């Protein structure tokens, strides 16, 4: 808001993966936002992840996000980790009932909410968590949530479509789904992302 080139009355946030987790947390804390677009999102705030496995086990980090220097409530990871992140997140998410304060209170947002996920996401269960966000918003009288879920896409589902001649095209399916499936999802969803933002920013 303090930036001279920003219209304080027309604000939106957009993010993918951990950035989507952040975008939804911000939206719940800033009702002045008009829109939030979250690709491969989370329904909860997560514990931080230390790639040094010994430190992760014996001195695990606090939450990924903080306010005023203090970690906000988060879902901790289960102790057993075999290197499979999808399994780690899925098992940990099954304990969310024990960490209700870590659930993102999307009902506090007044923004138009658009979620994009790939059903073959192999990094974390983004479609399951997207459904949780949508269901909570409906149950709690929160904002309208639109969910775009793509059958043959994974964690590469979100963003601008990539030309098939681009070297990055071959990486789109690296975290689930096929290269074509992720790119087709991008081609379908990106105009819808722009349309949501254009409408909200009028």
N, CA, C and O of each residue as an XYZ file, in Angstrom:
808
protein
N       0.823     -1.203      0.000
C       0.000      0.000      0.000
C       0.860      1.258      0.000
O       0.441      2.301     -0.503
N       2.054      1.162      0.560
C       2.922      2.336      0.671
C       3.636      2.658     -0.633
O       4.242      3.723     -0.755
N       3.574      1.761     -1.605
C       4.274      1.997     -2.868
C       3.530      3.056     -3.680
O       2.306      2.997     -3.797
N       4.252      4.018     -4.236
C       3.593      5.120     -4.943
C       2.841      4.687     -6.200
O       1.927      5.386     -6.637
N       3.207      3.552     -6.786
C       2.551      3.108     -8.014
C       1.416      2.124     -7.751
O       0.913      1.498     -8.684
N       1.005      1.979     -6.482
C      -0.049      1.037     -6.120
C      -1.323      1.792     -5.759
O      -1.291      2.753     -4.991
N      -2.440      1.348     -6.320
C      -3.747      1.885     -5.965
C      -4.208      1.182     -4.685
O      -4.527     -0.007     -4.708
N      -4.240      1.911     -3.584
C      -4.574      1.334     -2.283
C      -5.978      0.737     -2.245
O      -6.270     -0.106     -1.396
N      -6.830      1.157     -3.138
C      -8.210      0.676     -3.145
C      -8.408     -0.549     -4.029
O      -9.482     -1.150     -4.026
N      -7.390     -0.919     -4.774
C      -7.529     -2.058     -5.690
C      -6.333     -3.000     -5.517
O      -5.335     -2.911     -6.232
N      -6.470     -3.910     -4.537
C      -5.368     -4.795     -4.179
C      -5.763     -6.252     -4.368
O      -6.889     -6.651     -4.068
N      -4.829     -7.028     -4.865
C      -5.020     -8.467     -4.999
C      -3.692     -9.151     -4.731
O      -2.633     -8.532     -4.828
N      -3.755    -10.440     -4.392
C      -2.533    -11.224     -4.230
C      -2.648    -12.482     -5.077
O      -3.738    -13.011     -5.296
N      -1.507    -12.943     -5.544
C      -1.454    -14.141     -6.365
C      -0.208    -14.918     -5.986
O       0.845    -14.325     -5.753
N      -0.312    -16.246     -5.921
C       0.856    -17.040     -5.572
C       0.665    -18.495     -5.944
O      -0.457    -18.960     -6.143
N       1.774    -19.204     -6.035
C       1.743    -20.630     -6.343
C       2.493    -21.430     -5.302
O       3.534    -20.988     -4.815
N       1.982    -22.605     -4.948
C       2.604    -23.525     -4.013
C       2.735    -22.865     -2.628
O       1.723    -22.459     -2.056
N       3.949    -22.750     -2.080
C       4.093    -22.068     -0.796
C       3.635    -20.616     -0.911
O       3.132    -20.040      0.054
N       3.808    -20.036     -2.076
C       3.310    -18.682     -2.302
C       1.794    -18.619     -2.247
O       1.228    -17.599     -1.852
N       1.125    -19.711     -2.642
C      -0.333    -19.782     -2.549
C      -0.761    -19.915     -1.092
O      -1.760    -19.329     -0.675
N      -0.001    -20.687     -0.323
C      -0.252    -20.785      1.120
C      -0.186    -19.387      1.733
O      -1.059    -18.997      2.509
N       0.850    -18.644      1.378
C       1.010    -17.285      1.884
C      -0.126    -16.387      1.414
O      -0.656    -15.599      2.197
N      -0.507    -16.497      0.136
C      -1.554    -15.639     -0.420
C      -2.871    -15.811      0.329
O      -3.560    -14.831      0.611
N      -3.222    -17.060      0.654
C      -4.475    -17.302      1.363
C      -4.402    -16.826      2.818
O      -5.379    -16.307      3.358
N      -3.239    -17.007      3.443
C      -3.059    -16.498      4.809
C      -3.195    -14.982      4.819
O      -3.843    -14.422      5.703
N      -2.591    -14.319      3.849
C      -2.671    -12.856      3.749
C      -4.112    -12.419      3.503
O      -4.589    -11.460      4.109
N      -4.809    -13.135      2.601
C      -6.193    -12.778      2.288
C      -7.081    -12.856      3.520
O      -7.981    -12.036      3.699
N      -6.822    -13.849      4.370
C      -7.627    -14.001      5.583
C      -7.340    -12.901      6.604
O      -8.154    -12.651      7.492
N      -6.203    -12.256      6.482
C      -5.817    -11.213      7.426
C      -6.042     -9.808      6.871
O      -5.913     -8.822      7.596
N      -6.376     -9.721      5.593
C      -6.551     -8.411      4.959
C      -7.853     -8.382      4.161
O      -7.851     -8.627      2.954
N      -8.964     -8.082      4.836
C     -10.265     -8.081      4.158
C     -10.388     -7.025      3.068
O     -11.337     -7.053      2.285
N      -9.429     -6.086      3.006
C      -9.495     -5.067      1.959
C      -9.085     -5.604      0.591
O      -9.323     -4.949     -0.424
N      -8.473     -6.783      0.550
C      -8.085     -7.365     -0.735
C      -9.320     -7.676     -1.575
O     -10.331     -8.159     -1.063
N      -9.222     -7.396     -2.856
C     -10.350     -7.657     -3.749
C     -10.312     -9.051     -4.357
O     -11.358     -9.625     -4.660
N      -9.125     -9.594     -4.538
C      -9.014    -10.913     -5.169
C      -7.788    -11.632     -4.654
O      -6.790    -11.012     -4.288
N      -7.880    -12.967     -4.630
C      -6.725    -13.807     -4.338
C      -6.758    -14.985     -5.306
O      -7.776    -15.663     -5.444
N      -5.637    -15.215     -5.970
C      -5.496    -16.333     -6.893
C      -4.388    -17.223     -6.350
O      -3.266    -16.773     -6.121
N      -4.723    -18.497     -6.149
C      -3.779    -19.417     -5.515
C      -3.649    -20.688     -6.342
O      -4.621    -21.421     -6.526
N      -2.453    -20.941     -6.836
C      -2.190    -22.153     -7.605
C      -1.512    -23.195     -6.737
O      -0.569    -22.876     -6.012
N      -1.974    -24.432     -6.797
C      -1.480    -25.537     -5.966
C      -1.465    -25.135     -4.496
O      -0.422    -25.229     -3.849
N      -2.604    -24.686     -3.948
C      -2.606    -24.066     -2.624
C      -2.643    -25.050     -1.471
O      -2.748    -26.263     -1.650
N      -2.553    -24.480     -0.285
C      -2.705    -25.218      0.963
C      -3.931    -24.691      1.695
O      -4.316    -23.533      1.530
N      -4.532    -25.539      2.492
C      -5.671    -25.132      3.323
C      -5.231    -24.779      4.741
O      -6.030    -24.298      5.545
N      -3.960    -25.020      5.041
C      -3.436    -24.793      6.387
C      -2.080    -24.096      6.303
O      -1.444    -24.063      5.250
N      -1.655    -23.541      7.433
C      -0.284    -23.060      7.569
C       0.572    -24.242      8.008
O       0.207    -24.971      8.931
N       1.709    -24.430      7.346
C       2.564    -25.590      7.606
C       3.781    -25.237      8.433
O       4.221    -24.089      8.484
N       4.305    -26.251      9.074
C       5.608    -26.146      9.731
C       6.672    -25.884      8.674
O       6.517    -26.269      7.515
N       7.746    -25.231      9.079
C       8.865    -25.073      8.176
C       9.511    -26.431      7.896
O       9.320    -27.384      8.652
N      10.270    -26.510      6.816
C      10.899    -27.768      6.432
C      12.408    -27.574      6.334
O      12.888    -26.731      5.577
N      13.143    -28.357      7.103
C      14.602    -28.302      7.099
C      15.097    -29.518      6.321
O      14.805    -30.658      6.683
N      15.848    -29.267      5.250
C      16.302    -30.390      4.416
C      17.411    -31.195      5.085
O      17.786    -32.258      4.589
N      17.938    -30.704      6.201
C      18.835    -31.516      7.015
C      17.940    -32.406      7.875
O      17.352    -31.945      8.853
N      17.840    -33.671      7.508
C      16.866    -34.575      8.121
C      17.085    -34.711      9.630
O      16.118    -34.784     10.388
N      18.337    -34.747     10.069
C      18.603    -34.875     11.505
C      18.070    -33.670     12.267
O      17.458    -33.818     13.324
N      18.304    -32.476     11.727
C      17.766    -31.280     12.383
C      16.246    -31.284     12.341
O      15.590    -30.889     13.305
N      15.689    -31.730     11.223
C      14.234    -31.771     11.096
C      13.624    -32.681     12.168
O      12.552    -32.394     12.701
N      14.318    -33.776     12.474
C      13.803    -34.740     13.453
C      14.010    -34.247     14.885
O      13.089    -34.290     15.702
N      15.227    -33.777     15.184
C      15.581    -33.494     16.575
C      15.367    -32.035     16.994
O      15.077    -31.766     18.159
N      15.504    -31.104     16.065
C      15.250    -29.691     16.377
C      14.403    -29.097     15.243
O      14.865    -28.228     14.503
N      13.171    -29.572     15.118
C      12.329    -29.130     13.998
C      12.049    -27.635     14.045
O      11.931    -27.054     15.124
N      11.944    -27.016     12.880
C      11.678    -25.581     12.832
C      10.244    -25.263     13.239
O       9.385    -26.143     13.290
N      10.005    -23.978     13.530
C       8.652    -23.509     13.796
C       7.885    -23.426     12.484
O       8.272    -24.035     11.487
N       6.800    -22.670     12.495
C       5.978    -22.536     11.301
C       6.693    -21.820     10.170
O       7.696    -21.136     10.370
N       6.152    -21.996      8.989
C       6.718    -21.339      7.808
C       6.526    -19.834      7.835
O       7.281    -19.090      7.209
N       5.500    -19.388      8.571
C       5.119    -17.972      8.515
C       5.043    -17.388      9.913
O       4.717    -18.086     10.874
N       5.346    -16.107     10.018
C       5.308    -15.440     11.313
C       4.668    -14.071     11.177
O       4.624    -13.486     10.094
N       4.173    -13.576     12.303
C       3.651    -12.218     12.396
C       4.303    -11.581     13.615
O       4.227    -12.120     14.719
N       4.937    -10.446     13.416
C       5.624     -9.786     14.520
C       6.728    -10.634     15.112
O       7.015    -10.534     16.305
N       7.355    -11.472     14.291
C       8.444    -12.301     14.770
C       8.019    -13.586     15.459
O       8.866    -14.348     15.925
N       6.709    -13.838     15.530
C       6.208    -15.042     16.188
C       5.487    -15.921     15.178
O       4.643    -15.450     14.416
N       5.831    -17.206     15.184
C       5.219    -18.130     14.228
C       3.719    -18.198     14.443
O       3.249    -18.280     15.578
N       2.960    -18.164     13.337
C       1.527    -18.371     13.455
C       1.289    -19.872     13.648
O       2.163    -20.671     13.310
N       0.134    -20.276     14.178
C      -0.136    -21.702     14.383
C       0.027    -22.490     13.088
O      -0.319    -22.012     12.008
N       0.558    -23.701     13.212
C       0.878    -24.494     12.030
C       0.603    -25.974     12.273
O       0.486    -26.426     13.412
N       0.503    -26.709     11.177
C       0.400    -28.164     11.240
C       1.815    -28.732     11.207
O       2.544    -28.493     10.244
N       2.220    -29.475     12.228
C       3.555    -30.088     12.221
C       3.569    -31.342     11.350
O       2.531    -31.946     11.080
N       4.753    -31.708     10.926
C       4.900    -32.925     10.130
C       4.950    -34.155     11.030
O       5.448    -34.107     12.155
N       4.424    -35.252     10.507
C       4.564    -36.519     11.226
C       6.045    -36.876     11.264
O       6.823    -36.415     10.429
N       6.429    -37.694     12.229
C       7.858    -37.986     12.439
C       8.452    -38.855     11.341
O       9.613    -38.688     10.969
N       7.642    -39.796     10.816
C       8.198    -40.695      9.813
C       8.265    -39.998      8.451
O       7.248    -39.532      7.937
N       9.459    -39.930      7.875
C       9.663    -39.287      6.578
C      10.653    -40.112      5.773
O      11.816    -40.246      6.153
N      10.185    -40.665      4.657
C      11.035    -41.518      3.826
C      11.519    -40.806      2.574
O      12.027    -41.436      1.645
N      11.357    -39.484      2.556
C      11.788    -38.713      1.393
C      10.668    -38.392      0.429
O      10.862    -37.612     -0.504
N       9.486    -38.983      0.636
C       8.339    -38.744     -0.233
C       7.513    -37.592      0.349
O       6.808    -37.766      1.343
N       7.606    -36.422     -0.276
C       6.930    -35.244      0.254
C       5.414    -35.362      0.209
O       4.731    -34.934      1.139
N       4.882    -35.937     -0.861
C       3.433    -36.091     -0.959
C       2.903    -36.931      0.200
O       1.881    -36.605      0.803
N       3.608    -38.009      0.497
C       3.209    -38.871      1.611
C       3.328    -38.120      2.943
O       2.466    -38.248      3.812
N       4.401    -37.336      3.094
C       4.598    -36.573      4.323
C       3.458    -35.581      4.533
O       2.891    -35.498      5.623
N       3.126    -34.832      3.487
C       2.071    -33.834      3.610
C       0.703    -34.487      3.810
O      -0.107    -34.008      4.604
N       0.448    -35.580      3.092
C      -0.848    -36.238      3.206
C      -1.055    -36.812      4.603
O      -2.124    -36.648      5.192
N      -0.038    -37.482      5.132
C      -0.138    -38.048      6.483
C      -0.268    -36.948      7.528
O      -1.058    -37.063      8.465
N       0.501    -35.896      7.364
C       0.454    -34.800      8.329
C      -0.901    -34.098      8.281
O      -1.439    -33.702      9.315
N      -1.447    -33.946      7.081
C      -2.742    -33.289      6.925
C      -3.861    -34.080      7.599
O      -4.862    -33.507      8.028
N      -3.687    -35.387      7.688
C      -4.714    -36.211      8.323
C      -4.845    -35.907      9.816
O      -5.822    -36.314     10.444
N      -3.871    -35.198     10.387
C      -3.903    -34.823     11.799
C      -4.376    -33.379     12.001
O      -4.222    -32.821     13.087
N      -4.943    -32.783     10.966
C      -5.332    -31.375     11.053
C      -6.367    -31.142     12.146
O      -6.455    -30.042     12.692
N      -7.145    -32.161     12.466
C      -8.134    -32.026     13.537
C      -7.518    -31.664     14.873
O      -8.176    -31.079     15.734
N      -6.247    -32.015     15.043
C      -5.539    -31.700     16.278
C      -4.925    -30.293     16.242
O      -4.355    -29.829     17.229
N      -5.050    -29.631     15.097
C      -4.417    -28.317     14.916
C      -5.382    -27.370     14.211
O      -5.062    -26.777     13.181
N      -6.566    -27.245     14.792
C      -7.616    -26.441     14.167
C      -7.187    -24.987     13.954
O      -7.625    -24.334     13.007
N      -6.330    -24.491     14.845
C      -5.911    -23.094     14.727
C      -4.963    -22.859     13.556
O      -4.658    -21.714     13.223
N      -4.494    -23.949     12.926
C      -3.609    -23.808     11.769
C      -4.381    -23.736     10.460
O      -3.814    -23.408      9.418
N      -5.682    -24.045     10.510
C      -6.502    -23.975      9.302
C      -6.654    -22.512      8.895
O      -6.956    -21.658      9.728
N      -6.445    -22.230      7.626
C      -6.546    -20.853      7.142
C      -8.011    -20.418      7.196
O      -8.854    -21.039      6.549
N      -8.333    -19.364      7.955
C      -9.723    -18.922      8.101
C     -10.183    -18.103      6.893
O     -10.363    -16.888      6.978
N     -10.365    -18.784      5.789
C     -10.680    -18.102      4.531
C     -11.961    -17.291      4.631
O     -12.164    -16.351      3.863
N     -12.833    -17.650      5.579
C     -14.100    -16.928      5.737
C     -13.897    -15.475      6.164
O     -14.823    -14.669      6.069
N     -12.707    -15.138      6.628
C     -12.416    -13.759      7.019
C     -12.073    -12.880      5.818
O     -11.985    -11.658      5.933
N     -11.880    -13.519      4.669
C     -11.552    -12.770      3.460
C     -12.824    -12.274      2.783
O     -13.857    -12.943      2.804
N     -12.732    -11.101      2.188
C     -13.822    -10.557      1.388
C     -13.470    -10.600     -0.096
O     -14.168    -10.011     -0.921
N     -12.406    -11.283     -0.426
C     -11.891    -11.297     -1.793
C     -12.609    -12.325     -2.666
O     -13.184    -13.295     -2.171
N     -12.562    -12.092     -3.962
C     -12.889    -13.136     -4.923
C     -11.744    -14.141     -4.892
O     -10.581    -13.757     -5.017
N     -12.058    -15.414     -4.729
C     -11.015    -16.427     -4.566
C     -11.048    -17.408     -5.739
O     -12.084    -17.999     -6.041
N      -9.901    -17.568     -6.390
C      -9.751    -18.542     -7.467
C      -8.612    -19.484     -7.112
O      -7.495    -19.039     -6.847
N      -8.890    -20.784     -7.104
C      -7.888    -21.809     -6.814
C      -7.655    -22.650     -8.055
O      -8.591    -22.954     -8.794
N      -6.404    -23.024     -8.282
C      -6.034    -23.865     -9.425
C      -5.176    -25.016     -8.916
O      -4.193    -24.794     -8.210
N      -5.547    -26.256     -9.276
C      -4.750    -27.403     -8.827
C      -4.729    -28.493     -9.890
O      -5.563    -28.523    -10.794
N      -3.753    -29.389     -9.756
C      -3.640    -30.563    -10.614
C      -3.874    -31.818     -9.797
O      -3.248    -32.004     -8.754
N      -4.758    -32.671    -10.254
C      -5.136    -33.850     -9.476
C      -4.010    -34.869     -9.340
O      -4.094    -35.769     -8.504
N      -2.952    -34.742    -10.152
C      -1.818    -35.652    -10.056
C      -0.612    -34.994     -9.389
O       0.520    -35.445     -9.564
N      -0.851    -33.946     -8.638
C       0.222    -33.256     -7.913
C       0.975    -34.266     -7.048
O       0.371    -34.939     -6.213
N       2.278    -34.374     -7.243
C       3.075    -35.338     -6.482
C       3.929    -34.664     -5.414
O       4.733    -35.328     -4.760
N       3.765    -33.354     -5.227
C       4.515    -32.676     -4.172
C       3.682    -32.593     -2.895
O       4.150    -32.980     -1.824
N       2.450    -32.091     -3.003
C       1.531    -32.109     -1.864
C       0.108    -32.210     -2.395
O      -0.116    -31.955     -3.578
N      -0.860    -32.574     -1.562
C      -2.224    -32.831     -2.033
C      -2.990    -31.532     -2.264
O      -3.913    -31.204     -1.519
N      -2.599    -30.800     -3.300
C      -3.152    -29.460     -3.501
C      -4.638    -29.478     -3.852
O      -5.366    -28.555     -3.486
N      -5.096    -30.509     -4.552
C      -6.531    -30.548     -4.872
C      -7.359    -30.890     -3.630
O      -8.438    -30.333     -3.433
N      -6.867    -31.788     -2.809
C      -7.560    -32.092     -1.556
C      -7.636    -30.833     -0.688
O      -8.682    -30.539     -0.110
N      -6.544    -30.103     -0.598
C      -6.520    -28.901      0.226
C      -7.367    -27.792     -0.406
O      -7.978    -26.996      0.308
N      -7.406    -27.737     -1.734
C      -8.268    -26.766     -2.409
C      -9.727    -27.022     -2.068
O     -10.485    -26.093     -1.789
N     -10.107    -28.286     -2.095
C     -11.485    -28.649     -1.738
C     -11.790    -28.245     -0.300
O     -12.898    -27.807      0.006
N     -10.805    -28.394      0.577
C     -11.004    -28.014      1.982
C     -11.228    -26.513      2.119
O     -12.070    -26.076      2.904
N     -10.474    -25.723      1.353
C     -10.662    -24.270      1.371
C     -12.066    -23.921      0.886
O     -12.771    -23.123      1.503
N     -12.455    -24.530     -0.228
C     -13.770    -24.242     -0.805
C     -14.893    -24.652      0.146
O     -15.853    -23.907      0.339
N     -14.766    -25.843      0.740
C     -15.795    -26.336      1.658
C     -15.894    -25.460      2.905
O     -16.994    -25.190      3.385
N     -14.763    -25.017      3.427
C     -14.793    -24.164      4.617
C     -15.466    -22.831      4.306
O     -16.274    -22.337      5.092
N     -15.128    -22.255      3.156
C     -15.735    -20.978      2.783
C     -17.253    -21.112      2.694
O     -17.986    -20.238      3.157
N     -17.721    -22.204      2.100
C     -19.160    -22.415      1.961
C     -19.819    -22.640      3.321
O     -20.904    -22.120      3.583
N     -19.169    -23.406      4.174
C     -19.725    -23.737      5.488
C     -19.757    -22.538      6.415
O     -20.696    -22.372      7.193
N     -18.717    -21.693      6.331
C     -18.562    -20.594      7.282
C     -19.106    -19.266      6.755
O     -18.934    -18.227      7.392
N     -19.761    -19.300      5.597
C     -20.301    -18.068      5.041
C     -19.234    -17.147      4.504
O     -19.391    -15.926      4.487
N     -18.151    -17.747      4.066
C     -17.026    -16.959      3.566
C     -17.206    -16.558      2.120
O     -18.318    -16.627      1.597
N     -16.153    -16.148      1.471
C     -16.266    -15.666      0.091
C     -16.558    -16.808     -0.873
O     -16.334    -17.978     -0.565
N     -17.060    -16.443     -2.039
C     -17.248    -17.428     -3.100
C     -15.881    -17.903     -3.578
O     -14.990    -17.097     -3.846
N     -15.730    -19.208     -3.680
C     -14.460    -19.796     -4.102
C     -14.687    -20.595     -5.389
O     -15.540    -21.482     -5.440
N     -13.927    -20.273     -6.402
C     -13.951    -21.037     -7.651
C     -12.725    -21.922     -7.694
O     -11.610    -21.459     -7.459
N     -12.927    -23.199     -7.994
C     -11.829    -24.164     -8.054
C     -11.716    -24.736     -9.455
O     -12.680    -25.278     -9.995
N     -10.536    -24.613    -10.035
C     -10.220    -25.234    -11.316
C      -9.279    -26.394    -11.033
O      -8.122    -26.180    -10.673
N      -9.769    -27.630    -11.193
C      -8.972    -28.831    -10.916
C      -8.805    -29.607    -12.212
O      -9.785    -29.869    -12.909
N      -7.574    -29.976    -12.541
C      -7.260    -30.586    -13.831
C      -6.760    -32.014    -13.658
O      -5.843    -32.275    -12.879
N      -7.374    -32.930    -14.392
C      -7.137    -34.367    -14.224
C      -5.712    -34.799    -14.547
O      -5.151    -35.634    -13.836
N      -5.115    -34.254    -15.599
C      -3.815    -34.754    -16.065
C      -2.670    -33.800    -15.734
O      -1.598    -33.868    -16.335
N      -2.911    -32.910    -14.770
C      -1.874    -31.954    -14.366
C      -1.400    -32.269    -12.958
O      -2.070    -32.971    -12.200
N      -0.233    -31.737    -12.624
C       0.343    -31.911    -11.297
C       0.717    -30.571    -10.706
O      -0.053    -29.613    -10.786
N       1.895    -30.500    -10.112
C       2.329    -29.279     -9.436
C       2.797    -28.209    -10.422
O       3.109    -27.086    -10.025
N       2.843    -28.560    -11.699
C       3.198    -27.585    -12.734
C       1.979    -26.975    -13.400
O       2.081    -26.424    -14.496
N       0.831    -27.068    -12.755
C      -0.450    -26.691    -13.345
C      -0.627    -25.192    -13.530
O      -1.433    -24.768    -14.359
N       0.110    -24.380    -12.775
C      -0.224    -22.958    -12.660
C       0.780    -22.067    -13.361
O       1.989    -22.260    -13.231
N       0.283    -21.096    -14.100
C       1.141    -20.109    -14.735
C       0.851    -19.977    -16.215
O      -0.105    -20.549    -16.739
N       1.691    -19.216    -16.866
C       1.558    -19.042    -18.307
C       1.841    -20.350    -19.030
O       2.728    -21.097    -18.617
N       1.107    -20.644    -20.100
C       1.457    -21.835    -20.897
C       2.838    -21.670    -21.524
O       3.295    -20.556    -21.778
N       3.486    -22.800    -21.766
C       4.853    -22.815    -22.273
C       4.854    -23.360    -23.696
O       4.207    -24.368    -23.979
N       5.572    -22.703    -24.579
C       5.685    -23.197    -25.949
C       6.395    -24.549    -25.946
O       7.343    -24.757    -25.189
N       5.937    -25.456    -26.787
C       6.512    -26.806    -26.811
C       7.996    -26.797    -27.168
O       8.712    -27.743    -26.840
N       8.461    -25.752    -27.828
C       9.889    -25.668    -28.193
C      10.737    -25.117    -27.048
O      11.966    -25.133    -27.115
N      10.078    -24.633    -26.005
C      10.802    -24.071    -24.861
C      11.452    -25.201    -24.066
O      10.796    -26.210    -23.807
N      12.734    -25.066    -23.666
C      13.394    -26.111    -22.873
C      12.643    -26.450    -21.584
O      12.749    -27.570    -21.085
N      11.895    -25.504    -21.048
C      11.157    -25.742    -19.810
C       9.919    -26.610    -20.004
O       9.358    -27.116    -19.033
N       9.495    -26.783    -21.238
C       8.296    -27.584    -21.479
C       8.463    -28.999    -20.925
O       7.526    -29.566    -20.362
N       9.640    -29.554    -21.086
C       9.905    -30.919    -20.630
C       9.951    -31.077    -19.129
O      10.022    -32.199    -18.628
N       9.912    -29.972    -18.397
C       9.943    -30.027    -16.935
C       8.557    -29.898    -16.305
O       8.412    -30.077    -15.096
N       7.548    -29.594    -17.100
C       6.230    -29.301    -16.545
C       5.638    -30.471    -15.768
O       4.932    -30.277    -14.779
N       5.933    -31.692    -16.224
C       5.384    -32.864    -15.550
C       6.284    -33.438    -14.479
O       6.048    -34.548    -14.002
N       7.317    -32.699    -14.090
C       8.287    -33.225    -13.135
C       7.720    -33.492    -11.750
O       8.275    -34.288    -10.993
N       6.617    -32.830    -11.414
C       5.983    -33.038    -10.108
C       4.524    -33.464    -10.286
O       3.618    -32.957     -9.623
N       4.335    -34.392    -11.187
C       3.011    -34.973    -11.383
C       2.342    -34.522    -12.663
O       2.549    -33.405    -13.139
N       1.528    -35.426    -13.214
C       0.869    -35.148    -14.475
C       1.830    -35.253    -15.642
O       3.004    -35.581    -15.469
N       1.329    -34.975    -16.813
C       2.163    -35.007    -18.012
C       2.546    -33.584    -18.398
O       1.946    -32.614    -17.936
N       3.558    -33.481    -19.255
C       3.933    -32.165    -19.757
C       2.754    -31.515    -20.469
O       2.436    -30.350    -20.232
N       2.108    -32.286    -21.345
C       0.957    -31.754    -22.075
C      -0.203    -31.440    -21.139
O      -0.881    -30.425    -21.302
N      -0.431    -32.317    -20.153
C      -1.532    -32.102    -19.227
C      -1.375    -30.821    -18.434
O      -2.336    -30.072    -18.257
N      -0.159    -30.564    -17.952
C       0.100    -29.335    -17.211
C      -0.007    -28.113    -18.117
O      -0.555    -27.084    -17.722
N       0.516    -28.233    -19.326
C       0.483    -27.087    -20.230
C      -0.933    -26.777    -20.700
O      -1.312    -25.613    -20.825
N      -1.714    -27.831    -20.960
C      -3.111    -27.620    -21.353
C      -3.886    -26.947    -20.221
O      -4.724    -26.078    -20.464
N      -3.597    -27.357    -18.978
C      -4.252    -26.738    -17.828
C      -3.867    -25.266    -17.721
O      -4.708    -24.422    -17.410
N      -2.625    -24.964    -17.974
C      -2.176    -23.571    -17.943
C      -2.883    -22.749    -19.026
O      -3.326    -21.626    -18.790
N      -2.973    -23.343    -20.214
C      -3.621    -22.636    -21.319
C      -5.096    -22.376    -21.023
O      -5.644    -21.351    -21.430
N      -5.735    -23.303    -20.317
C      -7.142    -23.129    -19.973
C      -7.331    -22.159    -18.815
O      -8.233    -21.322    -18.847
N      -6.484    -22.267    -17.790
C      -6.713    -21.508    -16.563
C      -6.205    -20.080    -16.616
O      -6.798    -19.197    -15.998
N      -5.116    -19.829    -17.344
C      -4.518    -18.498    -17.279
C      -5.464    -17.390    -17.754
O      -5.529    -16.346    -17.105
N      -6.196    -17.568    -18.854
C      -7.171    -16.524    -19.227
C      -8.230    -16.327    -18.139
O      -8.718    -15.212    -17.954
N      -8.587    -17.385    -17.424
C      -9.580    -17.274    -16.355
C      -9.001    -16.519    -15.159
O      -9.712    -15.772    -14.487
N      -7.716    -16.716    -14.899
C      -7.032    -15.957    -13.845
C      -7.075    -14.465    -14.192
O      -7.425    -13.638    -13.350
N      -6.720    -14.129    -15.428
C      -6.715    -12.735    -15.841
C      -8.114    -12.132    -15.795
O      -8.284    -10.967    -15.433
N      -9.117    -12.931    -16.165
C     -10.491    -12.433    -16.156
C     -10.957    -12.143    -14.730
O     -11.618    -11.133    -14.485
N     -10.615    -13.018    -13.796
C     -10.988    -12.803    -12.385
C     -10.331    -11.528    -11.866
O     -10.978    -10.712    -11.208
N      -9.064    -11.363    -12.160
C      -8.359    -10.170    -11.688
C      -8.920     -8.902    -12.332
O      -9.085     -7.883    -11.661
N      -9.212     -8.967    -13.635
C      -9.746     -7.791    -14.332
C     -11.104     -7.393    -13.743
O     -11.377     -6.208    -13.552
N     -11.944     -8.375    -13.459
C     -13.268     -8.079    -12.902
C     -13.147     -7.516    -11.490
O     -13.824     -6.549    -11.141
N     -12.285     -8.124    -10.684
C     -12.140     -7.678     -9.291
C     -11.491     -6.297     -9.200
O     -11.750     -5.554     -8.254
N     -10.657     -5.953    -10.167
C      -9.925     -4.698    -10.118
C     -10.662     -3.525    -10.780
O     -10.119     -2.423    -10.868
N     -11.886     -3.758    -11.242
C     -12.624     -2.674    -11.888
C     -12.734     -1.466    -10.951
O     -13.324     -0.450    -11.320
